[in-house]
GROMACS .gro file of N, CA and C in nm:
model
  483
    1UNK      N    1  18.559  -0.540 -11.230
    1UNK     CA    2  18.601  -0.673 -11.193
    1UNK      C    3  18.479  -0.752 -11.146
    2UNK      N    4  18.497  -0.875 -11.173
    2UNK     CA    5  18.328  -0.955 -11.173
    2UNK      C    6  18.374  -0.961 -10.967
    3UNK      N    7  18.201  -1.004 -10.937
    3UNK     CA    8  18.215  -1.054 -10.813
    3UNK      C    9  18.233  -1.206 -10.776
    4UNK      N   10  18.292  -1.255 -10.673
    4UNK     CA   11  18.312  -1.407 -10.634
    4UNK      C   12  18.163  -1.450 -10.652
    5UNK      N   13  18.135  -1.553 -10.721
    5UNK     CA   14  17.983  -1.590 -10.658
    5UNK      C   15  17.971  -1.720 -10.589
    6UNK      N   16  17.934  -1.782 -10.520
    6UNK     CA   17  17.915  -1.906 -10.480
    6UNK      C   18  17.801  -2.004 -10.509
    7UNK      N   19  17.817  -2.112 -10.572
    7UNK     CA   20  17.730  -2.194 -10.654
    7UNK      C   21  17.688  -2.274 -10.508
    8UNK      N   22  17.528  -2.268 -10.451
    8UNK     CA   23  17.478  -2.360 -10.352
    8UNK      C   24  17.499  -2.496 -10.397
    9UNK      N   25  17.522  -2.601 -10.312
    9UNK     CA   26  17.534  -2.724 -10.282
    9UNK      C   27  17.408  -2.800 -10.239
   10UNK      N   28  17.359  -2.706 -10.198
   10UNK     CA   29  17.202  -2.787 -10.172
   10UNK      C   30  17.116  -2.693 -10.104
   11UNK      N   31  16.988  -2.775 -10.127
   11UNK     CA   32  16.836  -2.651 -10.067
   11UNK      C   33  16.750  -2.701  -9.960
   12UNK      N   34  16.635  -2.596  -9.941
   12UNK     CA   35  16.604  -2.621  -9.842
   12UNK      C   36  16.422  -2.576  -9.915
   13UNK      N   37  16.323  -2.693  -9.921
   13UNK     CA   38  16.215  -2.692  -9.929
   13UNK      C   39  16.108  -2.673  -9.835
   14UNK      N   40  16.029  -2.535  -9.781
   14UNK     CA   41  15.951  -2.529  -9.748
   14UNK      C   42  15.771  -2.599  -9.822
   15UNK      N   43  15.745  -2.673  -9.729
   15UNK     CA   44  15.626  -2.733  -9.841
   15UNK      C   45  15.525  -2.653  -9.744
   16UNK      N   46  15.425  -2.618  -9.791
   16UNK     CA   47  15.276  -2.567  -9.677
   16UNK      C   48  15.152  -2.596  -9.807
   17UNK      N   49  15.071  -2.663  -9.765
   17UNK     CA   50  14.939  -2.643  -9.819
   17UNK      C   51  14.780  -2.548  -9.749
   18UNK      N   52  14.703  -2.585  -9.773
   18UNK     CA   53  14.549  -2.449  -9.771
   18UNK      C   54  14.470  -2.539  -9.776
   19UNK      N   55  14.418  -2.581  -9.584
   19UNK     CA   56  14.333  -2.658  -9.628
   19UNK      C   57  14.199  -2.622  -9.597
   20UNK      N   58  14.135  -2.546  -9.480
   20UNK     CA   59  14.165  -2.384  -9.557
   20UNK      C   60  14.263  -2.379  -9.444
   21UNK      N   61  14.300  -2.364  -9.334
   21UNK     CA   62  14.429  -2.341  -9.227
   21UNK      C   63  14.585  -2.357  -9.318
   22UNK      N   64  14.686  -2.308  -9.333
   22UNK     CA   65  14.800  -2.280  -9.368
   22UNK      C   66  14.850  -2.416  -9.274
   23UNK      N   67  14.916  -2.519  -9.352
   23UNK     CA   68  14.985  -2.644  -9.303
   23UNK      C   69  15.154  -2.639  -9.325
   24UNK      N   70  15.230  -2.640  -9.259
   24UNK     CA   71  15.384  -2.700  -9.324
   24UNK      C   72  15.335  -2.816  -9.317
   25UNK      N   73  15.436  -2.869  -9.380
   25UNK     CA   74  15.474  -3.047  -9.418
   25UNK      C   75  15.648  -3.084  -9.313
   26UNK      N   76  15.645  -3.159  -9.252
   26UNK     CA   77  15.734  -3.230  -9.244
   26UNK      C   78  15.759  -3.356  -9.224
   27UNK      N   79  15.883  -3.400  -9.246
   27UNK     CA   80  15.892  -3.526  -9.307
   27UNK      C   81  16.035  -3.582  -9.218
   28UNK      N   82  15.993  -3.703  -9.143
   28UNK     CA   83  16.103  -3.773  -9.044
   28UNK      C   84  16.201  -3.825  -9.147
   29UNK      N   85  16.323  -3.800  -9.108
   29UNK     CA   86  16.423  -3.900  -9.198
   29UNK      C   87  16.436  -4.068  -9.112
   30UNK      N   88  16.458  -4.180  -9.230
   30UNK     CA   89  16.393  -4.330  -9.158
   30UNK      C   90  16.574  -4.299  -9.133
   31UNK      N   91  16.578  -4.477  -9.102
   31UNK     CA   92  16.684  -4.542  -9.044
   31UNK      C   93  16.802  -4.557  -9.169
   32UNK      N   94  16.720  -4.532  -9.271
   32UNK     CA   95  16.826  -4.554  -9.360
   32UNK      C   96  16.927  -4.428  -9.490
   33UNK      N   97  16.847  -4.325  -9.402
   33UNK     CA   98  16.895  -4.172  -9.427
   33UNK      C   99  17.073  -4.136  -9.413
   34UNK      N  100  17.077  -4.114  -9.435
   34UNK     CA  101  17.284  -4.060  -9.431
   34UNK      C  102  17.194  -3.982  -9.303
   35UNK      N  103  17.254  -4.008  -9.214
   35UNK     CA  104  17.278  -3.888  -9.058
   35UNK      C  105  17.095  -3.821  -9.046
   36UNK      N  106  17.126  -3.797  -8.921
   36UNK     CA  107  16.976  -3.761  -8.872
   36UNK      C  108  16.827  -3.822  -8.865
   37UNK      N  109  16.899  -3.952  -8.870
   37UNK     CA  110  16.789  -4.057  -8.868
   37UNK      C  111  16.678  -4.055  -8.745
   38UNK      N  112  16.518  -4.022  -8.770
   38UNK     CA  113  16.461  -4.034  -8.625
   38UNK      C  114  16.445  -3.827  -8.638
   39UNK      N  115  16.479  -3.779  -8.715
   39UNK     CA  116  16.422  -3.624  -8.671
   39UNK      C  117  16.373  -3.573  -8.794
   40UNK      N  118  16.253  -3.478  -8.736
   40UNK     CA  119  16.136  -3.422  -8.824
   40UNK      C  120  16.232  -3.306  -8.909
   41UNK      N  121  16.245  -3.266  -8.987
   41UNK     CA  122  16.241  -3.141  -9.130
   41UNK      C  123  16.166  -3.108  -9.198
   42UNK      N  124  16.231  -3.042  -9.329
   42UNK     CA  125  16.171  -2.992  -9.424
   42UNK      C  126  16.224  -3.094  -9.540
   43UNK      N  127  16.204  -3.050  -9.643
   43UNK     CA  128  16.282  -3.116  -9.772
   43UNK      C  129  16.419  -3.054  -9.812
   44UNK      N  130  16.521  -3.089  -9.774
   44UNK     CA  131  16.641  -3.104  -9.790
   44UNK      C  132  16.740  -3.204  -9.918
   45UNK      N  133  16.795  -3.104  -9.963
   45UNK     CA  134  16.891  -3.194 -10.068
   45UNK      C  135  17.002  -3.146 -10.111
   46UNK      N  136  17.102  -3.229 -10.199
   46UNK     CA  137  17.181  -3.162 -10.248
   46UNK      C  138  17.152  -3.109 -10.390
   47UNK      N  139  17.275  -3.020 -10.495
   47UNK     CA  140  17.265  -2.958 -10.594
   47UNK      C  141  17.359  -3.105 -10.671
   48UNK      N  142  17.243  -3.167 -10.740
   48UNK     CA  143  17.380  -3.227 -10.821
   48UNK      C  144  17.392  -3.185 -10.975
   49UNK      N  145  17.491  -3.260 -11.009
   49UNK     CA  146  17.566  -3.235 -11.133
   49UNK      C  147  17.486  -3.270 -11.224
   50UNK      N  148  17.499  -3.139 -11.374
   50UNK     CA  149  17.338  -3.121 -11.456
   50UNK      C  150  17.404  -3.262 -11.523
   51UNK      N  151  17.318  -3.331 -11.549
   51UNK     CA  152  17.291  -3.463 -11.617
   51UNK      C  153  17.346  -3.468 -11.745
   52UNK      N  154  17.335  -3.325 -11.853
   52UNK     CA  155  17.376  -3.320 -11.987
   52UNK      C  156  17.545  -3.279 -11.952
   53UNK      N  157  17.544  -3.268 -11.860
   53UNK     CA  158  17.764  -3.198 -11.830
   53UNK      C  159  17.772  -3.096 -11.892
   54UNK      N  160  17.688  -3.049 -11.906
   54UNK     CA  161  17.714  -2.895 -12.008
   54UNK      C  162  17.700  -2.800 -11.897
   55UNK      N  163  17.633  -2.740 -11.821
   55UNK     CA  164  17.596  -2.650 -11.710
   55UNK      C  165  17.646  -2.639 -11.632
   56UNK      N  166  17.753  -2.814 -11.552
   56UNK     CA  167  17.822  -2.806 -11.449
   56UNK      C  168  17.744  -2.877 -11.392
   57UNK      N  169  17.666  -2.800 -11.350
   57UNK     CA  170  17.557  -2.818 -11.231
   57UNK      C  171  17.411  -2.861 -11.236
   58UNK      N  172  17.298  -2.873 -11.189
   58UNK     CA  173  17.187  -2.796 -11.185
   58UNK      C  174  17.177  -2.718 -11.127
   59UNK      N  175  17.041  -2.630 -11.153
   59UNK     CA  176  17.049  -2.502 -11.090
   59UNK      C  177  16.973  -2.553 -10.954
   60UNK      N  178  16.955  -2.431 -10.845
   60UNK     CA  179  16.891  -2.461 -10.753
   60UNK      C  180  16.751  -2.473 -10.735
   61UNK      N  181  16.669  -2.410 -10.842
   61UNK     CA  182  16.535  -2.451 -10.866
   61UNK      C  183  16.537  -2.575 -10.919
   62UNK      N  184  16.621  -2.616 -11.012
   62UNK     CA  185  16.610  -2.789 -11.084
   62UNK      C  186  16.633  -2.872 -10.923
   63UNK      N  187  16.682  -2.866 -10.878
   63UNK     CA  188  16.769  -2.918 -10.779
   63UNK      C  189  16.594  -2.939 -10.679
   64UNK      N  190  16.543  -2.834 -10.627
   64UNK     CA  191  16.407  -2.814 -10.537
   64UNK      C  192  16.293  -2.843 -10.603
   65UNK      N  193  16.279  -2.877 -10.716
   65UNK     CA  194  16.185  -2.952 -10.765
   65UNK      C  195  16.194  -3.091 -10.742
   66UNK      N  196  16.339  -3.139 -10.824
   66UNK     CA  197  16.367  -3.248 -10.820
   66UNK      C  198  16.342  -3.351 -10.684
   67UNK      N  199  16.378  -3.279 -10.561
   67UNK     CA  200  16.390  -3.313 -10.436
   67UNK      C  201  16.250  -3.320 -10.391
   68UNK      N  202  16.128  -3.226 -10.456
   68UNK     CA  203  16.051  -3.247 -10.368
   68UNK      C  204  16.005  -3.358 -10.465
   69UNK      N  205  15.989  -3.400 -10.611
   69UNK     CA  206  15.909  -3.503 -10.650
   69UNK      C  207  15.999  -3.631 -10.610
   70UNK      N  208  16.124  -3.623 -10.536
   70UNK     CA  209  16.175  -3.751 -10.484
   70UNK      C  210  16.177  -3.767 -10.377
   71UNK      N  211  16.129  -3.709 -10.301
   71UNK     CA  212  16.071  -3.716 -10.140
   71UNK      C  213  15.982  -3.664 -10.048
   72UNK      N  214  15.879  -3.654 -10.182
   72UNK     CA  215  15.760  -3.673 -10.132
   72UNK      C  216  15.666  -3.689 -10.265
   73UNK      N  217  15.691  -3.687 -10.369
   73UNK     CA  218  15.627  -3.744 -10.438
   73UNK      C  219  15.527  -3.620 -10.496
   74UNK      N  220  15.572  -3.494 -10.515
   74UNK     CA  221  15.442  -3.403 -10.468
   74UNK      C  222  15.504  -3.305 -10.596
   75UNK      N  223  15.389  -3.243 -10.663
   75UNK     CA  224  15.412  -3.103 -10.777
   75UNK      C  225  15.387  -2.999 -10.680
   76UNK      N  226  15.433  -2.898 -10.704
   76UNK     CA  227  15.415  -2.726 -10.654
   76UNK      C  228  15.257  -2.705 -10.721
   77UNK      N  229  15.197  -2.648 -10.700
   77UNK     CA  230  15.057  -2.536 -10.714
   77UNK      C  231  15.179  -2.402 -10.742
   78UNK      N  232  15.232  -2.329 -10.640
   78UNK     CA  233  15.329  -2.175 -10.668
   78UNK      C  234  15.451  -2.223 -10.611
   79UNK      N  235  15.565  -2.162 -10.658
   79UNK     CA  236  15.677  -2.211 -10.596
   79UNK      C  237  15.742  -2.061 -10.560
   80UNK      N  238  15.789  -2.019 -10.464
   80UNK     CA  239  15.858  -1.925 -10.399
   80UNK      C  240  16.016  -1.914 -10.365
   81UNK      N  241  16.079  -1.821 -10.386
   81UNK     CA  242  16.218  -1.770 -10.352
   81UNK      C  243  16.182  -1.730 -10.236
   82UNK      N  244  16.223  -1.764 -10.133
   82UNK     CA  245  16.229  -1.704  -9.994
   82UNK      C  246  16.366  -1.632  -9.966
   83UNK      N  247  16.357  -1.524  -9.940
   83UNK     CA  248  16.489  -1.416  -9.906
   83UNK      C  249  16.604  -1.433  -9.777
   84UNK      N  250  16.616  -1.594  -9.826
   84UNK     CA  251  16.690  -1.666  -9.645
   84UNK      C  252  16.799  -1.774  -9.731
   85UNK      N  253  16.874  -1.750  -9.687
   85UNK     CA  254  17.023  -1.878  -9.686
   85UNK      C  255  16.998  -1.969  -9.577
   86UNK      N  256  16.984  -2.068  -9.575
   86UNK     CA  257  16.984  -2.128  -9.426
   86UNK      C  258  17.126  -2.168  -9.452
   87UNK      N  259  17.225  -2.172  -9.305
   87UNK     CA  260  17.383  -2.193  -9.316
   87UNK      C  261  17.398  -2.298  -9.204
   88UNK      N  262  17.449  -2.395  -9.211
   88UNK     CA  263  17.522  -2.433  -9.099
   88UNK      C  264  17.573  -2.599  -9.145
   89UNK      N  265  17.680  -2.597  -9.067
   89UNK     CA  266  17.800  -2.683  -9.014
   89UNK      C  267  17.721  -2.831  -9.027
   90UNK      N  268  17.739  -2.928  -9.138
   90UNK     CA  269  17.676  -3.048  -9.132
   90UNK      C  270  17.803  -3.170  -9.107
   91UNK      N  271  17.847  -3.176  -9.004
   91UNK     CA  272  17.926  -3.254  -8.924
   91UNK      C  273  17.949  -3.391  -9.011
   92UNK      N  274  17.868  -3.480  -9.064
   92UNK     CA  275  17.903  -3.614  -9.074
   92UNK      C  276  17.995  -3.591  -9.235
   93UNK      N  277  17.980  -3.453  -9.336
   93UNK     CA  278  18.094  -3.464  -9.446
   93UNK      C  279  18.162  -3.366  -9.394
   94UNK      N  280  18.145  -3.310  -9.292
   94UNK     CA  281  18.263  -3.155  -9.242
   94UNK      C  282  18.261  -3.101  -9.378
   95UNK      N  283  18.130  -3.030  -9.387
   95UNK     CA  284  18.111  -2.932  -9.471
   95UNK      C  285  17.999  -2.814  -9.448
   96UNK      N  286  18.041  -2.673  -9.422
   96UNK     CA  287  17.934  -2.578  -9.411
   96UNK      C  288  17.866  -2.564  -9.523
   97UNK      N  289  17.693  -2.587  -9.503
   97UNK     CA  290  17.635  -2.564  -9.624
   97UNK      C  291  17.563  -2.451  -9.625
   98UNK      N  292  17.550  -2.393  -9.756
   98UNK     CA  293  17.495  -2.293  -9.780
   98UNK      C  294  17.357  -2.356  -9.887
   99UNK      N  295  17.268  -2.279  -9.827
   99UNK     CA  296  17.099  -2.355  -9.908
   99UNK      C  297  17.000  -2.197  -9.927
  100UNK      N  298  17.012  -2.204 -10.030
  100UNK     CA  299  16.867  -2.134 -10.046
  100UNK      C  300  16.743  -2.188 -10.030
  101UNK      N  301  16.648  -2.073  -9.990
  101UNK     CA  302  16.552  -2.189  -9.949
  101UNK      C  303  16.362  -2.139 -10.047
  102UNK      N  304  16.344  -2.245 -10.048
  102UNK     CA  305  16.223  -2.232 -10.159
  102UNK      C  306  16.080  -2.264 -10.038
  103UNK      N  307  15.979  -2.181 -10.085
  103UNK     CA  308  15.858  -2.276 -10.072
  103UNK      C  309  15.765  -2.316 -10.137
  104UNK      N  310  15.724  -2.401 -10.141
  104UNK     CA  311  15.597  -2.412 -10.222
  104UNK      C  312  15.442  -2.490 -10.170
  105UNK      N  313  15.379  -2.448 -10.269
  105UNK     CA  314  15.247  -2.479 -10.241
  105UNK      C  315  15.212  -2.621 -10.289
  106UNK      N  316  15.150  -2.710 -10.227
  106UNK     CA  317  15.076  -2.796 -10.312
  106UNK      C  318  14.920  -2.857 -10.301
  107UNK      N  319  14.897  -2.884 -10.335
  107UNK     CA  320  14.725  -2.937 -10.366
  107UNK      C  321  14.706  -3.012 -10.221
  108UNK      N  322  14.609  -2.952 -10.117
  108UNK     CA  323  14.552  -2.978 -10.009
  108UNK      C  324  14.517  -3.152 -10.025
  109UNK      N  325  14.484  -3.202 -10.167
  109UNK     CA  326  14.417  -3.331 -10.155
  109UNK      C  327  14.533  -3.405 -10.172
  110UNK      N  328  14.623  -3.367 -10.221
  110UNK     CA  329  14.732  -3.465 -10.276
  110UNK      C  330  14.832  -3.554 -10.154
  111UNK      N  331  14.863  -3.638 -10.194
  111UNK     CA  332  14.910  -3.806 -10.081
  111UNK      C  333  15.050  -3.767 -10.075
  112UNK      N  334  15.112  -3.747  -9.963
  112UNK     CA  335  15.268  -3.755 -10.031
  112UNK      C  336  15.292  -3.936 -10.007
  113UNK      N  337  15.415  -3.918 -10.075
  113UNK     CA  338  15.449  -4.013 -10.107
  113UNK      C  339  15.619  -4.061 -10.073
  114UNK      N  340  15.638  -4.103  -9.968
  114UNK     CA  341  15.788  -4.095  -9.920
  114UNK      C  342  15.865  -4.167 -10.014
  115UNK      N  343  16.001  -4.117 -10.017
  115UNK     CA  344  16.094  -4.244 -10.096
  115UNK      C  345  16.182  -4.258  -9.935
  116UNK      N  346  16.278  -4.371  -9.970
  116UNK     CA  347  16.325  -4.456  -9.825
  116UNK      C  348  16.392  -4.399  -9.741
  117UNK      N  349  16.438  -4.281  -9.762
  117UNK     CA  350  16.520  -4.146  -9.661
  117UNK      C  351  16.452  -4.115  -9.587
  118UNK      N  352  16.257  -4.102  -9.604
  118UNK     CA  353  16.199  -4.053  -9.459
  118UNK      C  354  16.074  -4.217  -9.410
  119UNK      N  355  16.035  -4.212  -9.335
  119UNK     CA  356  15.932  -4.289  -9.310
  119UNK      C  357  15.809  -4.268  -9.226
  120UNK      N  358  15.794  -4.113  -9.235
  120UNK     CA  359  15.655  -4.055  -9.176
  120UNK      C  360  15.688  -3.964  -9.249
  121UNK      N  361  15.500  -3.860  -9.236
  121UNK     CA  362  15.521  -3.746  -9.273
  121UNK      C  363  15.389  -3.654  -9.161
  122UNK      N  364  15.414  -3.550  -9.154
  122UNK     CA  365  15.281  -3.477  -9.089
  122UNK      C  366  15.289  -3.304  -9.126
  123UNK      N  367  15.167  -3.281  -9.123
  123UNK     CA  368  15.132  -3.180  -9.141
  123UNK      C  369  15.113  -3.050  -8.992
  124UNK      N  370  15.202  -2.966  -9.020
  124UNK     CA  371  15.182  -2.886  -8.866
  124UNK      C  372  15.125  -2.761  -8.873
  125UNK      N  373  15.098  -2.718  -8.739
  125UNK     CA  374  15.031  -2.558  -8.811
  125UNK      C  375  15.160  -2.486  -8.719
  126UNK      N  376  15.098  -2.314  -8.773
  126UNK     CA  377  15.243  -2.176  -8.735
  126UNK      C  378  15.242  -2.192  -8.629
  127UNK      N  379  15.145  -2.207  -8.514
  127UNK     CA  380  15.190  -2.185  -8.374
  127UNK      C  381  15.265  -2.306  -8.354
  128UNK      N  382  15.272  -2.481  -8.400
  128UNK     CA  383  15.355  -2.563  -8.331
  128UNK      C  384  15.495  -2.494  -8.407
  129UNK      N  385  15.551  -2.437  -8.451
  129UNK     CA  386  15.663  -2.403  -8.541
  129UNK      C  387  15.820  -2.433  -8.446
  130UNK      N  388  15.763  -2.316  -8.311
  130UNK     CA  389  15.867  -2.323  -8.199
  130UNK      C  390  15.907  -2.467  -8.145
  131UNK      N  391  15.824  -2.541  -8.128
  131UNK     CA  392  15.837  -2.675  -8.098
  131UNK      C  393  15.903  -2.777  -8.180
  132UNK      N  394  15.826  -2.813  -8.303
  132UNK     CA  395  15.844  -2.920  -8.405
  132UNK      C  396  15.983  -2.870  -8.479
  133UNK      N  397  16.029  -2.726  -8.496
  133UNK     CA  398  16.127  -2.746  -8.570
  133UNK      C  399  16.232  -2.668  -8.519
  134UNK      N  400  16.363  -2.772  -8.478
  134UNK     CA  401  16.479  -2.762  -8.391
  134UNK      C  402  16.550  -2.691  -8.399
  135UNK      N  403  16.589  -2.658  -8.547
  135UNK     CA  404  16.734  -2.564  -8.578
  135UNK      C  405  16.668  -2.441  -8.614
  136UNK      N  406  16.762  -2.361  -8.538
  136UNK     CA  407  16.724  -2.209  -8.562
  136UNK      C  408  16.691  -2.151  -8.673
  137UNK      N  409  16.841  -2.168  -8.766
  137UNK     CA  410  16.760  -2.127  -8.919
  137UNK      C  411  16.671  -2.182  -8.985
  138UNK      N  412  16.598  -2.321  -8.934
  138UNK     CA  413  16.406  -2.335  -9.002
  138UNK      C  414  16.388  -2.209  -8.968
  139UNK      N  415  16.375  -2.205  -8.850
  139UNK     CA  416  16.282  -2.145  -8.767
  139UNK      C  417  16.290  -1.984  -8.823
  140UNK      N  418  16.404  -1.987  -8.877
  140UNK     CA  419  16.402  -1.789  -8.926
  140UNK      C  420  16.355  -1.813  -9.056
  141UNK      N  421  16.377  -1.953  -9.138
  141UNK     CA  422  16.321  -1.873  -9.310
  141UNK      C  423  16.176  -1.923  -9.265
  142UNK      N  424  16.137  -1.978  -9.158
  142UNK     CA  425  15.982  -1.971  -9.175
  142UNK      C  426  15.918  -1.874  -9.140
  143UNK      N  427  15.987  -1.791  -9.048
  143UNK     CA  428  15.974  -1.626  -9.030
  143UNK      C  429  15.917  -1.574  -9.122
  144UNK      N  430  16.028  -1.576  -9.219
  144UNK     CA  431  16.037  -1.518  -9.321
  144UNK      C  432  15.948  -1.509  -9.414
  145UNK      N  433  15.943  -1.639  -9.434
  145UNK     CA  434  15.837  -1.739  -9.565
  145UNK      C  435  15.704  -1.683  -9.503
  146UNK      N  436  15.685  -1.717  -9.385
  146UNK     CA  437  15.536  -1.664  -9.355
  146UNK      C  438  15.488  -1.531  -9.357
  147UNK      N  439  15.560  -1.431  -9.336
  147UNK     CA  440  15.547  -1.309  -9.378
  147UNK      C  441  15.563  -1.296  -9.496
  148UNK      N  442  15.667  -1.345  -9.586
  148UNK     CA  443  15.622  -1.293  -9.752
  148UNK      C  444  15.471  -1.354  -9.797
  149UNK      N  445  15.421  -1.456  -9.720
  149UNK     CA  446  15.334  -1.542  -9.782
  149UNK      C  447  15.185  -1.441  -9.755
  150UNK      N  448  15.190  -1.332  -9.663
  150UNK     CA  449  15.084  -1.275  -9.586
  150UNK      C  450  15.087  -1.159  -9.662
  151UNK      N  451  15.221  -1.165  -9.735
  151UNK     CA  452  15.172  -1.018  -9.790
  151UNK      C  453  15.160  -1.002  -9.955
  152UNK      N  454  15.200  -1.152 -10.012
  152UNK     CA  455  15.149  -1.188 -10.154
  152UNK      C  456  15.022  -1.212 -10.159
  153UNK      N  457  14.977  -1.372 -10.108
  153UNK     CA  458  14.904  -1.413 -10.138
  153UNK      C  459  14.767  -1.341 -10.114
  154UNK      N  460  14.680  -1.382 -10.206
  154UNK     CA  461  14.562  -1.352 -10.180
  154UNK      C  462  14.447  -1.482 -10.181
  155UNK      N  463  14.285  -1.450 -10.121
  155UNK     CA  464  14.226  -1.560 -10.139
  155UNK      C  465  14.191  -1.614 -10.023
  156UNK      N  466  14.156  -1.741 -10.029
  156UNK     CA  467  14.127  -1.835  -9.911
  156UNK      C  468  14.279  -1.884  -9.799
  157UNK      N  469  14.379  -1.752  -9.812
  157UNK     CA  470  14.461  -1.836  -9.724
  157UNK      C  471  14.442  -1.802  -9.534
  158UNK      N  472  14.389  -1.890  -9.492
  158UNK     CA  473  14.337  -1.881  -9.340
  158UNK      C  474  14.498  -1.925  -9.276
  159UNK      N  475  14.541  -1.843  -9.139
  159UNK     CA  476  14.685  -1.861  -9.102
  159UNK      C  477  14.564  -1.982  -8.923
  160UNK      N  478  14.622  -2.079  -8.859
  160UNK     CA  479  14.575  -2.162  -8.805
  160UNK      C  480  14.607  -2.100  -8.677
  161UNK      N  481  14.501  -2.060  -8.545
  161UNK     CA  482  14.592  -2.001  -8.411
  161UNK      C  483  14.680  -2.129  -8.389
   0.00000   0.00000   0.00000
């Protein structure tokens, strides 16, 4: 008998660049964001519906690309499966979401580029992590993410005290 599977609704983009120090990216949502206007994240989105109607859906990698070249303007260098669901209760559609969560790399020189959902952006290092980012589950797939990242990568990646 097949298993239930559940098709995600939306993701969760870890961005970090090498400059040489290991950077996250986060990005304020402006005033004109659906809910959470005024607080720092990651790249967040939903899964929408594949464009040709044939698939249903997009998938959740179409979906985390898409999101990051529409809010922030930015290509991947490597893109990563991180081994984390981030879950929780998003109050303003009373809907629990379920997000897989991606990271990726991109080019130390490259500009992001906001579209009108955020209106800052900054670059943080691992030790502000506890501080800058609020909800618990960031805070575990960056756990996460940063340990798979220490034990793939190779090269110039310097972690920042």
């Amino acid at each position: 008998m097949p298993v239930p599977a559940m098709r995600p609704s939306a993701i969760a983009v870890y961005v970090f660049r090498q400059t040489p120090a290991c950077e996250l990216l986060q990005i304020r949502r402006s005033a004109k964001a659906r809910g959470h206007a005024g607080l720092w994240q990651t790249v967040y989105g939903g899964v929408e519906p594949d464009p040709s109607g044939l698939a249903g859906q997009e998938t959740a990698i179409a979906a985390a690309l898409r999101e990051l070249r529409e809010e922030i303007g930015l290509s991947p260098i490597r893109m990563f499966q991180v081994e984390y669901v981030e879950t929780f209760y998003f109050r303003p559609t009373d809907v629990v979401l379920h997000m897989p969560v991606f990271a990726v790399e991109v080019d130390p020189a490259a500009g992001v580029r906001l579209n009108e959902e955020h209106d800052a952006a900054r670059w943080i290092s691992e030790v502000e992590i506890p501080d800058k980012f609020m909800w618990r589950t960031q805070r575990e797939a960056l756990a996460i993410l940063l340990d798979h990242l220490r034990q793939i990568l190779t090269g110039p990646l310097v972690w920042a005290p």
